[in-house]
Amino acid sequence: MAKFKLDDTDHSILDMLIDNTRTPFTDIAKKLDISAGTVHVRVKKMEEAGIITGSSLKLDYKKLGYSFIAYVGIFLNKTSQTQFVLERINEIPSVTVAHVTTGKFNIFCKIRAKNTSHAKDIIYKIDDIDGVTRTETMISLEESINDKKRLMHSIFNALD
Amino acid sequence: MAKFKLDDTDHSILDMLIDNTRTPFTDIAKKLDISAGTVHVRVKKMEEAGIITGSSLKLDYKKLGYSFIAYVGIFLNKTSQTQFVLERINEIPSVTVAHVTTGKFNIFCKIRAKNTSHAKDIIYKIDDIDGVTRTETMISLEESINDKKRLMHSIFNALD
DNA sequence: GGTGAAACTTCTAATAA
DNA sequence: TTATTAGAAGTTTCACC
């Protein structure tokens, strides 16, 4: 795949879409003083290049009854079991993301649950996976999400 | 705020939009055998109720030159400094999310960086914040993201 | 609650520059 | 690469169930 180079126009388009994926292309066009057709072509190119891989809704999980977040560090018997355990973990819907890591833990994941009791069930489920020797849980008391926009600006402007 | 109850139609709408926020309402309407106007009203209600809080693009950060992910556990002098440190951390664009946690660490955050050298700079920046005594870094060797859809199904069907 | 249709807006692809 | 254009498609409102 050829290296894809984004210019300022692309940056501005991403900048507007990252906050609201349904921003009309005509609005973007007006703000950038280009035509809507151009916006369309640019977005399509970024999709084709795999820069934009999709879009998703932001949901308020608390309002859906899922107010509990924790991180679970996992210790394995042997690192050769990593892929197997990773696959088992990903079968649990409450595990939102898992990482194979260096350092203290072999695998490290984030879980979303209804409450402590529900979280306990999930952690037990993880503990039960073949090859898992021990887990260590960190409960989130407060989550603070950094705006994606800020990271994007730093990427495009080489700050940070 | 009155308790907002989602029904099967709402679930199905979310189900389609969560994968592609630009799915035309007419498509959703066709699939669910309702009118596009109804889809529109339902989505608006979920937005007003704060269930849907926004939408965002999924970007391939690797393609943007940010292929490094790590989690950083932070130890504080005194827990009373937590809010101060949290604010400082959130000023760093590369920090994508931060949590106040129970357990081993006082604060726990995820960072995205270009490479190890860039990550080092970020971690030094965190180390330098007043009140931070020590940090512990876990480098992600492999990230595996669980489909949001799966969590949603589990929320709506009480599996898990 | 929902519908269907009208009015309006936006998308998209083709053409031309 | 970008702009223009025009027909197709989508959104949104509203009178009426």
Short mmCIF file of C-alpha atoms (C1' of nucleotides) in Angstrom, two decimals:
data_model
loop_
_atom_site.label_atom_id
_atom_site.label_comp_id
_atom_site.label_asym_id
_atom_site.label_seq_id
_atom_site.Cartn_x
_atom_site.Cartn_y
_atom_site.Cartn_z
CA MET A 1 0.00 0.00 0.00
CA ALA A 2 1.30 3.38 -0.98
CA LYS A 3 1.98 5.77 1.83
CA PHE A 4 -1.00 8.02 2.20
CA LYS A 5 -0.32 11.64 2.93
CA LEU A 6 -2.99 13.76 4.56
CA ASP A 7 -3.04 17.47 3.95
CA ASP A 8 -4.62 20.29 5.93
CA THR A 9 -7.95 19.86 4.18
CA ASP A 10 -8.06 16.22 5.19
CA HIS A 11 -7.16 17.17 8.74
CA SER A 12 -9.99 19.68 8.89
CA ILE A 13 -12.45 17.17 7.51
CA LEU A 14 -11.45 14.59 10.09
CA ASP A 15 -11.59 17.25 12.73
CA MET A 16 -15.24 17.95 12.01
CA LEU A 17 -16.29 14.36 11.50
CA ILE A 18 -14.56 13.02 14.59
CA ASP A 19 -16.96 14.99 16.78
CA ASN A 20 -20.03 14.23 14.75
CA THR A 21 -19.90 11.64 12.02
CA ARG A 22 -23.18 12.93 10.61
CA THR A 23 -21.92 16.42 9.94
CA PRO A 24 -23.27 17.10 6.44
CA PHE A 25 -20.58 17.26 3.79
CA THR A 26 -22.20 20.47 2.63
CA ASP A 27 -21.49 22.04 6.03
CA ILE A 28 -17.89 20.90 5.93
CA ALA A 29 -17.58 22.20 2.39
CA LYS A 30 -18.92 25.61 3.36
CA LYS A 31 -16.57 25.93 6.30
CA LEU A 32 -13.55 24.92 4.27
CA ASP A 33 -14.61 26.84 1.22
CA ILE A 34 -14.52 23.84 -1.07
CA SER A 35 -17.28 21.88 -2.77
CA ALA A 36 -19.25 19.10 -1.17
CA GLY A 37 -18.09 16.82 -3.96
CA THR A 38 -14.50 17.38 -2.90
CA VAL A 39 -15.33 16.51 0.69
CA HIS A 40 -16.98 13.37 -0.55
CA VAL A 41 -13.96 12.36 -2.60
CA ARG A 42 -11.56 13.07 0.27
CA VAL A 43 -13.52 11.07 2.77
CA LYS A 44 -13.80 8.16 0.36
CA LYS A 45 -10.07 8.22 -0.19
CA MET A 46 -9.36 8.18 3.52
CA GLU A 47 -11.70 5.25 3.87
CA GLU A 48 -10.06 3.41 1.01
CA ALA A 49 -6.64 4.09 2.46
CA GLY A 50 -7.80 2.58 5.74
CA ILE A 51 -7.24 5.77 7.73
CA ILE A 52 -10.92 5.91 8.55
CA THR A 53 -11.90 2.38 9.50
CA GLY A 54 -15.45 3.05 10.57
CA SER A 55 -17.70 5.03 12.80
CA SER A 56 -19.42 4.37 16.06
CA LEU A 57 -21.90 5.77 18.50
CA LYS A 58 -20.85 7.01 21.88
CA LEU A 59 -23.22 5.53 24.42
CA ASP A 60 -23.73 6.38 28.05
CA TYR A 61 -23.18 2.99 29.63
CA LYS A 62 -24.15 4.27 33.04
CA LYS A 63 -27.60 5.04 31.72
CA LEU A 64 -27.72 1.51 30.35
CA GLY A 65 -27.04 0.13 33.80
CA TYR A 66 -23.35 -0.54 33.31
CA SER A 67 -21.63 1.82 35.71
CA PHE A 68 -18.75 -0.38 36.77
CA ILE A 69 -15.34 -0.27 35.09
CA ALA A 70 -12.26 -2.21 36.12
CA TYR A 71 -8.94 -3.25 34.72
CA VAL A 72 -7.82 -6.81 35.23
CA GLY A 73 -4.21 -7.88 35.07
CA ILE A 74 -3.75 -11.54 34.22
CA PHE A 75 -0.86 -13.84 35.06
CA LEU A 76 -0.33 -16.91 32.94
CA ASN A 77 1.31 -20.24 33.55
CA LYS A 78 3.26 -20.05 30.35
CA THR A 79 3.40 -17.29 27.80
CA SER A 80 2.75 -19.89 25.12
CA GLN A 81 -0.84 -19.91 26.30
CA THR A 82 -1.28 -16.23 25.58
CA GLN A 83 -3.22 -16.53 22.33
CA PHE A 84 -5.52 -19.17 23.71
CA VAL A 85 -6.36 -17.14 26.79
CA LEU A 86 -6.76 -13.97 24.73
CA GLU A 87 -9.35 -15.68 22.59
CA ARG A 88 -11.26 -16.98 25.59
CA ILE A 89 -11.23 -13.53 27.16
CA ASN A 90 -12.57 -11.92 24.03
CA GLU A 91 -15.53 -14.23 24.14
CA ILE A 92 -16.69 -12.46 27.28
CA PRO A 93 -18.80 -9.50 26.12
CA SER A 94 -18.00 -7.45 29.21
CA VAL A 95 -14.33 -7.42 28.27
CA THR A 96 -14.13 -4.35 26.09
CA VAL A 97 -10.45 -4.48 25.23
CA ALA A 98 -7.53 -6.78 25.98
CA HIS A 99 -3.80 -6.31 25.57
CA VAL A 100 -0.83 -8.62 25.59
CA THR A 101 1.69 -6.69 27.63
CA THR A 102 5.25 -6.57 28.79
CA GLY A 103 5.88 -5.94 32.45
CA LYS A 104 3.96 -7.13 35.43
CA PHE A 105 1.09 -8.86 33.65
CA ASN A 106 0.91 -11.15 30.65
CA ILE A 107 -2.50 -9.95 29.61
CA PHE A 108 -4.33 -6.90 30.64
CA CYS A 109 -7.97 -6.09 29.99
CA LYS A 110 -10.74 -3.65 30.66
CA ILE A 111 -14.16 -4.77 31.76
CA ARG A 112 -17.54 -3.08 31.96
CA ALA A 113 -20.08 -4.47 34.39
CA LYS A 114 -23.35 -3.60 36.08
CA ASN A 115 -21.98 -3.60 39.60
CA THR A 116 -19.41 -5.22 41.86
CA SER A 117 -21.28 -8.47 42.03
CA HIS A 118 -21.51 -8.70 38.26
CA ALA A 119 -17.83 -7.79 38.01
CA LYS A 120 -16.99 -10.57 40.43
CA ASP A 121 -18.72 -13.07 38.14
CA ILE A 122 -16.70 -11.84 35.19
CA ILE A 123 -13.42 -11.97 37.02
CA TYR A 124 -14.17 -15.49 38.23
CA LYS A 125 -14.82 -16.41 34.63
CA ILE A 126 -11.42 -15.07 33.67
CA ASP A 127 -9.78 -16.85 36.59
CA ASP A 128 -11.31 -20.08 35.39
CA ILE A 129 -9.69 -19.98 31.96
CA ASP A 130 -7.05 -22.69 31.47
CA GLY A 131 -3.59 -21.29 31.94
CA VAL A 132 -4.58 -18.32 34.09
CA THR A 133 -2.81 -18.57 37.43
CA ARG A 134 -3.90 -15.34 39.04
CA THR A 135 -5.58 -12.00 38.35
CA GLU A 136 -5.26 -8.61 39.88
CA THR A 137 -8.11 -6.13 39.68
CA MET A 138 -8.06 -2.36 39.69
CA ILE A 139 -11.45 -0.77 40.10
CA SER A 140 -12.04 2.53 38.39
CA LEU A 141 -13.47 5.14 40.74
CA GLU A 142 -13.52 7.82 38.11
CA GLU A 143 -12.93 7.78 34.39
CA SER A 144 -11.76 10.78 32.46
CA ILE A 145 -11.65 10.45 28.71
CA ASN A 146 -9.43 12.71 26.73
CA ASP A 147 -10.92 14.17 23.60
CA LYS A 148 -9.90 12.31 20.47
CA LYS A 149 -9.65 15.68 18.84
CA ARG A 150 -6.77 16.62 21.07
CA LEU A 151 -4.76 13.56 20.10
CA MET A 152 -5.53 14.26 16.46
CA HIS A 153 -4.28 17.79 16.72
CA SER A 154 -1.14 16.57 18.33
CA ILE A 155 -0.67 14.02 15.57
CA PHE A 156 -1.16 16.62 12.85
CA ASN A 157 0.78 19.39 14.49
CA ALA A 158 3.51 17.33 16.10
CA LEU A 159 3.01 18.84 19.53
CA ASP A 160 3.20 16.75 22.67
CA MET B 1 -34.64 12.77 34.66
CA ALA B 2 -37.26 10.13 34.11
CA LYS B 3 -36.00 6.61 33.65
CA PHE B 4 -35.74 5.90 29.94
CA LYS B 5 -36.80 2.49 28.80
CA LEU B 6 -35.47 1.12 25.53
CA ASP B 7 -37.52 -1.42 23.64
CA ASP B 8 -36.53 -3.94 20.99
CA THR B 9 -36.92 -1.40 18.21
CA ASP B 10 -34.51 0.95 19.95
CA HIS B 11 -32.07 -1.92 20.44
CA SER B 12 -32.22 -2.78 16.76
CA ILE B 13 -31.67 0.81 15.75
CA LEU B 14 -28.65 1.11 18.04
CA ASP B 15 -27.43 -2.20 16.74
CA MET B 16 -27.31 -0.90 13.20
CA LEU B 17 -25.95 2.53 14.00
CA ILE B 18 -23.22 1.34 16.32
CA ASP B 19 -21.43 -0.26 13.40
CA ASN B 20 -22.02 2.55 11.00
CA THR B 21 -23.39 5.83 12.24
CA ARG B 22 -24.21 6.87 8.70
CA THR B 23 -26.56 3.99 8.06
CA PRO B 24 -29.48 5.73 6.37
CA PHE B 25 -32.63 5.87 8.46
CA THR B 26 -34.48 4.64 5.42
CA ASP B 27 -32.39 1.46 5.44
CA ILE B 28 -33.04 0.92 9.12
CA ALA B 29 -36.73 1.58 8.56
CA LYS B 30 -36.89 -0.96 5.76
CA LYS B 31 -35.17 -3.64 7.80
CA LEU B 32 -37.37 -3.07 10.83
CA ASP B 33 -40.51 -2.58 8.78
CA ILE B 34 -41.26 0.81 10.24
CA SER B 35 -41.21 4.27 8.72
CA ALA B 36 -38.13 6.43 8.43
CA GLY B 37 -39.89 9.08 10.45
CA THR B 38 -40.17 6.68 13.36
CA VAL B 39 -36.47 5.88 13.22
CA HIS B 40 -35.76 9.56 13.25
CA VAL B 41 -37.96 10.20 16.29
CA ARG B 42 -36.48 7.23 18.16
CA VAL B 43 -32.92 8.31 17.56
CA LYS B 44 -33.74 11.84 18.62
CA LYS B 45 -35.30 10.60 21.82
CA MET B 46 -32.28 8.49 22.66
CA GLU B 47 -30.10 11.50 22.06
CA GLU B 48 -32.28 13.68 24.26
CA ALA B 49 -32.27 11.06 26.98
CA GLY B 50 -28.49 11.03 26.86
CA ILE B 51 -28.24 7.37 25.89
CA ILE B 52 -26.56 8.34 22.65
CA THR B 53 -24.02 10.97 23.59
CA GLY B 54 -22.40 11.41 20.21
CA SER B 55 -20.64 9.69 17.39
CA SER B 56 -17.07 9.32 16.38
CA LEU B 57 -14.81 8.03 13.66
CA LYS B 58 -12.67 5.00 14.15
CA LEU B 59 -9.20 5.84 12.93
CA ASP B 60 -6.24 3.62 12.25
CA TYR B 61 -3.64 5.21 14.49
CA LYS B 62 -0.91 2.95 13.16
CA LYS B 63 -1.43 4.44 9.73
CA LEU B 64 -1.15 7.87 11.30
CA GLY B 65 2.23 6.97 12.75
CA TYR B 66 1.04 6.19 16.26
CA SER B 67 1.69 2.50 16.70
CA PHE B 68 2.70 2.51 20.34
CA ILE B 69 0.24 1.84 23.17
CA ALA B 70 1.07 1.57 26.84
CA TYR B 71 -0.66 1.68 30.18
CA VAL B 72 0.94 3.72 32.93
CA GLY B 73 0.21 3.14 36.61
CA ILE B 74 0.84 6.18 38.75
CA PHE B 75 1.72 6.33 42.43
CA LEU B 76 0.97 9.54 44.32
CA ASN B 77 2.41 11.13 47.41
CA LYS B 78 -1.00 11.76 48.86
CA THR B 79 -4.40 10.84 47.48
CA SER B 80 -5.47 14.43 48.09
CA GLN B 81 -3.41 15.33 45.02
CA THR B 82 -5.43 13.03 42.80
CA GLN B 83 -7.58 15.66 41.11
CA PHE B 84 -4.64 17.95 40.49
CA VAL B 85 -2.59 15.22 38.90
CA LEU B 86 -5.55 13.95 36.89
CA GLU B 87 -5.98 17.39 35.39
CA ARG B 88 -2.31 17.67 34.50
CA ILE B 89 -2.37 14.24 32.90
CA ASN B 90 -5.38 15.11 30.81
CA GLU B 91 -3.51 18.04 29.38
CA ILE B 92 -1.20 15.60 27.63
CA PRO B 93 -2.83 14.76 24.30
CA SER B 94 -1.19 11.33 24.12
CA VAL B 95 -3.05 10.27 27.24
CA THR B 96 -6.26 8.90 25.81
CA VAL B 97 -7.97 7.93 29.03
CA ALA B 98 -7.19 8.14 32.74
CA HIS B 99 -8.79 6.44 35.72
CA VAL B 100 -8.67 7.00 39.45
CA THR B 101 -8.38 3.48 40.77
CA THR B 102 -8.42 1.36 43.85
CA GLY B 103 -5.66 -1.20 44.28
CA LYS B 104 -2.08 -0.95 43.33
CA PHE B 105 -2.09 2.43 41.60
CA ASN B 106 -3.70 5.73 42.46
CA ILE B 107 -4.16 6.73 38.83
CA PHE B 108 -4.01 4.60 35.79
CA CYS B 109 -3.87 5.81 32.21
CA LYS B 110 -3.51 4.73 28.62
CA ILE B 111 -1.14 6.45 26.26
CA ARG B 112 -0.71 6.44 22.50
CA ALA B 113 2.67 7.35 21.09
CA LYS B 114 4.68 7.19 17.91
CA ASN B 115 7.37 4.90 19.26
CA THR B 116 9.28 3.99 22.38
CA SER B 117 11.27 7.17 22.38
CA HIS B 118 8.15 9.29 22.12
CA ALA B 119 6.54 7.21 24.85
CA LYS B 120 9.54 7.81 27.06
CA ASP B 121 9.05 11.56 26.70
CA ILE B 122 5.42 11.24 27.69
CA ILE B 123 6.16 9.07 30.69
CA TYR B 124 8.86 11.51 31.83
CA LYS B 125 6.27 14.25 31.55
CA ILE B 126 3.95 12.30 33.80
CA ASP B 127 6.75 11.57 36.23
CA ASP B 128 7.46 15.27 36.45
CA ILE B 129 3.98 16.22 37.64
CA ASP B 130 3.94 17.44 41.25
CA GLY B 131 2.82 14.73 43.60
CA VAL B 132 3.74 11.80 41.37
CA THR B 133 6.24 9.60 43.18
CA ARG B 134 6.62 6.78 40.73
CA THR B 135 5.13 5.25 37.58
CA GLU B 136 4.98 1.75 36.26
CA THR B 137 4.61 1.11 32.55
CA MET B 138 3.06 -1.79 30.74
CA ILE B 139 3.71 -1.84 27.03
CA SER B 140 1.04 -3.28 24.81
CA LEU B 141 2.40 -5.86 22.38
CA GLU B 142 -0.97 -6.61 20.90
CA GLU B 143 -4.35 -4.98 21.25
CA SER B 144 -7.58 -6.82 20.71
CA ILE B 145 -10.72 -4.75 20.79
CA ASN B 146 -14.00 -6.42 21.51
CA ASP B 147 -16.89 -5.43 19.34
CA LYS B 148 -19.15 -2.86 21.00
CA LYS B 149 -22.03 -4.77 19.49
CA ARG B 150 -21.26 -7.74 21.64
CA LEU B 151 -21.41 -5.73 24.84
CA MET B 152 -24.64 -4.15 23.66
CA HIS B 153 -26.22 -7.52 23.02
CA SER B 154 -25.20 -8.64 26.43
CA ILE B 155 -26.70 -5.50 27.96
CA PHE B 156 -29.97 -5.95 26.14
CA ASN B 157 -30.25 -9.68 26.54
CA ALA B 158 -28.74 -10.01 30.00
CA LEU B 159 -26.25 -12.65 28.98
CA ASP B 160 -22.72 -12.66 30.32
"C1'" DG C 1 -47.04 5.99 20.29
"C1'" DG C 2 -47.11 5.38 14.63
"C1'" DT C 3 -47.69 6.52 9.33
"C1'" DG C 4 -47.19 8.48 4.76
"C1'" DA C 5 -46.36 12.09 1.96
"C1'" DA C 6 -44.53 16.68 1.06
"C1'" DA C 7 -40.83 19.86 1.36
"C1'" DC C 8 -36.38 20.32 2.09
"C1'" DT C 9 -31.56 18.92 2.41
"C1'" DT C 10 -27.79 16.10 1.26
"C1'" DC C 11 -25.30 12.68 -1.42
"C1'" DT C 12 -23.02 10.98 -5.29
"C1'" DA C 13 -21.34 10.23 -9.77
"C1'" DA C 14 -20.51 12.08 -14.22
"C1'" DT C 15 -18.68 15.63 -16.75
"C1'" DA C 16 -15.79 19.30 -17.53
"C1'" DA C 17 -12.06 22.23 -16.38
"C1'" DT D 1 -7.30 17.44 -8.04
"C1'" DT D 2 -11.33 20.22 -7.87
"C1'" DA D 3 -15.88 22.37 -9.24
"C1'" DT D 4 -20.37 22.06 -11.21
"C1'" DT D 5 -24.42 20.00 -11.98
"C1'" DA D 6 -28.49 17.25 -11.74
"C1'" DG D 7 -30.91 13.26 -10.51
"C1'" DA D 8 -31.19 10.03 -6.66
"C1'" DA D 9 -31.48 9.42 -1.98
"C1'" DG D 10 -32.16 10.73 2.75
"C1'" DT D 11 -34.08 13.68 6.43
"C1'" DT D 12 -37.53 15.98 8.86
"C1'" DT D 13 -41.95 17.78 9.69
"C1'" DC D 14 -46.77 17.46 10.09
"C1'" DA D 15 -51.57 16.36 9.60
"C1'" DC D 16 -53.87 12.41 10.66
"C1'" DC D 17 -54.40 7.62 12.59
#
